[in-house]
XYZ file of C-alpha atoms in Angstrom:
232
model
C -32.343 -37.253 36.577
C -29.338 -35.658 38.230
C -30.170 -32.595 40.291
C -27.322 -30.279 41.162
C -27.800 -28.309 44.359
C -25.733 -25.394 45.607
C -24.126 -25.547 49.034
C -22.794 -22.180 50.153
C -19.727 -22.198 52.360
C -18.669 -18.972 53.960
C -18.302 -16.076 51.542
C -17.044 -18.182 48.686
C -18.989 -19.367 45.690
C -21.584 -22.067 46.390
C -20.326 -25.621 45.962
C -22.383 -27.742 43.584
C -23.307 -31.258 44.575
C -25.243 -34.023 42.885
C -28.308 -34.908 44.940
C -28.560 -38.363 43.354
C -24.937 -39.084 44.263
C -25.603 -37.972 47.851
C -28.672 -40.208 48.045
C -26.677 -43.169 46.729
C -24.121 -42.632 49.499
C -26.870 -42.407 52.123
C -28.471 -45.591 50.786
C -25.179 -47.404 51.375
C -24.951 -46.002 54.904
C -28.461 -47.054 55.936
C -28.063 -50.382 54.157
C -24.910 -51.094 56.161
C -25.953 -49.720 59.555
C -29.730 -49.442 59.614
C -31.743 -46.435 60.715
C -31.146 -46.419 64.465
C -27.384 -47.010 64.333
C -26.691 -44.362 61.693
C -25.757 -41.172 63.548
C -25.933 -37.622 62.291
C -22.142 -37.611 62.055
C -22.322 -40.762 59.919
C -24.866 -39.127 57.624
C -22.833 -35.943 57.243
C -19.690 -37.955 56.482
C -21.444 -40.233 53.977
C -23.104 -37.315 52.183
C -19.923 -35.204 52.305
C -22.052 -32.199 53.235
C -22.216 -30.019 56.291
C -25.070 -30.569 58.703
C -27.108 -27.541 57.687
C -26.889 -28.380 53.978
C -27.965 -31.962 54.628
C -31.033 -30.916 56.587
C -31.829 -28.025 54.278
C -31.842 -30.384 51.293
C -33.651 -33.368 52.802
C -35.073 -32.347 56.179
C -34.894 -34.318 59.431
C -33.149 -37.656 59.891
C -36.467 -39.371 59.152
C -36.805 -37.432 55.897
C -33.223 -38.246 54.909
C -33.915 -41.909 55.556
C -37.149 -42.034 53.589
C -35.496 -40.202 50.675
C -32.808 -42.905 50.695
C -35.479 -45.627 50.802
C -37.236 -44.059 47.814
C -33.948 -44.051 45.938
C -33.286 -47.685 46.827
C -36.744 -48.852 45.757
C -36.444 -46.994 42.446
C -33.160 -48.788 41.758
C -34.619 -52.173 42.687
C -37.640 -51.516 40.483
C -35.349 -50.814 37.533
C -33.641 -54.183 38.078
C -36.993 -55.988 38.314
C -38.213 -54.343 35.121
C -35.024 -55.258 33.280
C -35.373 -58.935 34.166
C -39.142 -59.416 34.329
C -40.393 -56.715 31.986
C -39.950 -58.791 28.830
C -42.313 -61.293 27.281
C -41.665 -64.722 28.691
C -42.823 -67.324 31.166
C -41.044 -69.533 33.668
C -37.678 -68.864 32.041
C -37.887 -65.259 33.246
C -38.652 -66.414 36.776
C -35.529 -68.568 36.506
C -33.514 -65.534 35.428
C -34.900 -63.615 38.371
C -33.712 -66.339 40.756
C -30.323 -66.014 39.088
C -30.209 -62.339 40.061
C -31.022 -63.310 43.653
C -28.185 -65.818 43.585
C -25.748 -63.208 42.295
C -26.980 -60.672 44.807
C -27.187 -62.631 48.040
C -24.417 -65.221 47.816
C -21.619 -62.675 47.473
C -19.967 -60.722 50.285
C -22.123 -57.655 49.677
C -25.247 -59.802 49.809
C -24.894 -60.183 53.570
C -26.491 -56.764 53.946
C -29.764 -58.278 52.746
C -32.403 -55.949 51.284
C -32.735 -52.392 52.615
C -36.535 -52.479 52.344
C -36.785 -55.772 54.246
C -34.163 -54.615 56.766
C -36.276 -51.537 57.452
C -39.362 -53.666 58.084
C -37.539 -55.966 60.487
C -35.855 -53.062 62.305
C -38.718 -50.595 62.574
C -41.691 -52.896 62.175
C -45.063 -51.254 61.704
C -44.616 -48.484 64.277
C -44.711 -45.779 61.628
C -47.312 -45.343 58.893
C -44.597 -44.502 56.374
C -42.752 -47.710 57.212
C -46.004 -49.598 56.701
C -46.252 -47.826 53.339
C -42.779 -49.023 52.422
C -43.872 -52.589 53.169
C -46.954 -52.253 51.006
C -45.079 -50.611 48.153
C -42.290 -53.200 48.212
C -44.721 -56.117 48.148
C -46.773 -54.521 45.382
C -43.738 -53.830 43.205
C -42.381 -57.324 43.668
C -45.660 -59.191 43.252
C -46.786 -57.191 40.203
C -43.494 -57.855 38.413
C -43.503 -61.566 39.270
C -47.129 -61.951 38.241
C -46.469 -60.958 34.640
C -44.235 -63.921 33.630
C -46.434 -66.290 35.619
C -49.500 -65.118 33.699
C -47.579 -65.711 30.491
C -46.602 -69.162 31.739
C -50.269 -69.941 32.413
C -51.247 -68.907 28.876
C -48.471 -71.102 27.504
C -49.844 -74.065 29.464
C -46.599 -74.157 31.442
C -48.413 -73.849 34.777
C -51.923 -74.182 36.151
C -53.646 -70.777 35.727
C -55.620 -71.373 38.902
C -52.393 -71.355 40.910
C -50.874 -68.085 39.653
C -51.884 -66.157 42.786
C -50.432 -68.840 45.041
C -47.169 -68.918 43.090
C -46.828 -65.127 43.253
C -47.370 -65.170 47.022
C -44.877 -67.989 47.404
C -42.166 -66.179 45.444
C -42.661 -62.905 47.321
C -42.435 -64.735 50.654
C -39.296 -66.513 49.444
C -37.624 -63.233 48.452
C -38.329 -61.705 51.853
C -37.143 -64.779 53.772
C -33.967 -65.001 51.680
C -33.152 -61.354 52.414
C -33.707 -61.908 56.147
C -31.509 -65.009 56.085
C -28.731 -63.116 54.303
C -28.885 -60.211 56.762
C -28.877 -62.547 59.751
C -25.580 -64.081 58.638
C -26.574 -67.238 56.752
C -23.597 -68.736 54.937
C -23.474 -68.370 51.138
C -23.758 -72.122 50.621
C -26.918 -72.178 52.751
C -28.421 -69.396 50.631
C -27.381 -71.304 47.504
C -29.254 -74.360 48.772
C -32.373 -72.302 49.428
C -32.292 -70.902 45.900
C -31.637 -74.370 44.466
C -34.660 -75.670 46.372
C -36.864 -72.891 44.999
C -35.659 -73.627 41.464
C -36.635 -77.284 41.885
C -39.995 -76.275 43.313
C -40.668 -73.981 40.354
C -39.713 -76.843 38.046
C -42.434 -78.930 39.675
C -45.014 -76.290 38.721
C -44.493 -77.021 35.042
C -47.304 -78.963 33.392
C -46.786 -81.696 30.840
C -47.897 -80.818 27.314
C -47.041 -78.439 24.513
C -48.252 -75.153 23.111
C -50.953 -75.423 20.451
C -51.922 -72.881 17.797
C -54.904 -71.974 19.968
C -52.531 -71.339 22.866
C -50.299 -69.151 20.696
C -53.330 -67.114 19.635
C -54.306 -66.674 23.271
C -50.708 -65.656 24.055
C -50.889 -62.891 21.469
C -54.199 -61.672 22.891
C -52.977 -61.698 26.488
C -49.704 -60.113 25.395
C -51.532 -57.129 23.937
C -53.629 -56.869 27.086
C -50.587 -57.061 29.371
C -48.717 -54.424 27.377
C -51.702 -52.076 27.510
C -52.208 -52.301 31.272
C -48.722 -53.048 32.601
C -46.445 -50.120 33.323
C -43.229 -49.896 35.365
C -44.801 -46.971 37.228
C -47.734 -48.949 38.672
């Protein structure tokens, strides 16, 4: 939803600005520079607002930053839902790795992940930062779990290892983002993704889907659709 906010300058008519557009610009600033290095002047320039309007709209620097983080996580969640929100098993996990390849092996990918960058920069010294960590892990793990549960029903993977596979993929995503931010070369990141693809291939069990398995798929599918929501 685009929210238009009035910024009054002098005695003239108030200037309208798009709060979502401002947040997108601030996301890019914090993604590039981090929290500590981004100055007030940087924030004002990125937002294209005067100082009083910026603080009146969002609050302190901390509040501006957390608003940008919320915006970033909402965008990332939309991408996760687009890729992993369909019915499917290991093939969807493969598609997800493809998005990581596209994201991190290009020039822009060297910025890493804003959520992970925040955790490595600010650590757990703030309860809200700790909340970001928890929310990021929950969003990522819940989206990755869904195709892995489908894969288990399809007899593609061992159902007893779903939790372990989810944890492994979340840890891989975080480590890949840290490697990208720390300056790892694109070919090194490519090798890491290739290695994860081979590892996921080794999870696949021999065998085929039976009619009983298809029936169980339909049952689990109904259950997943009833309890899974992009807002959880």
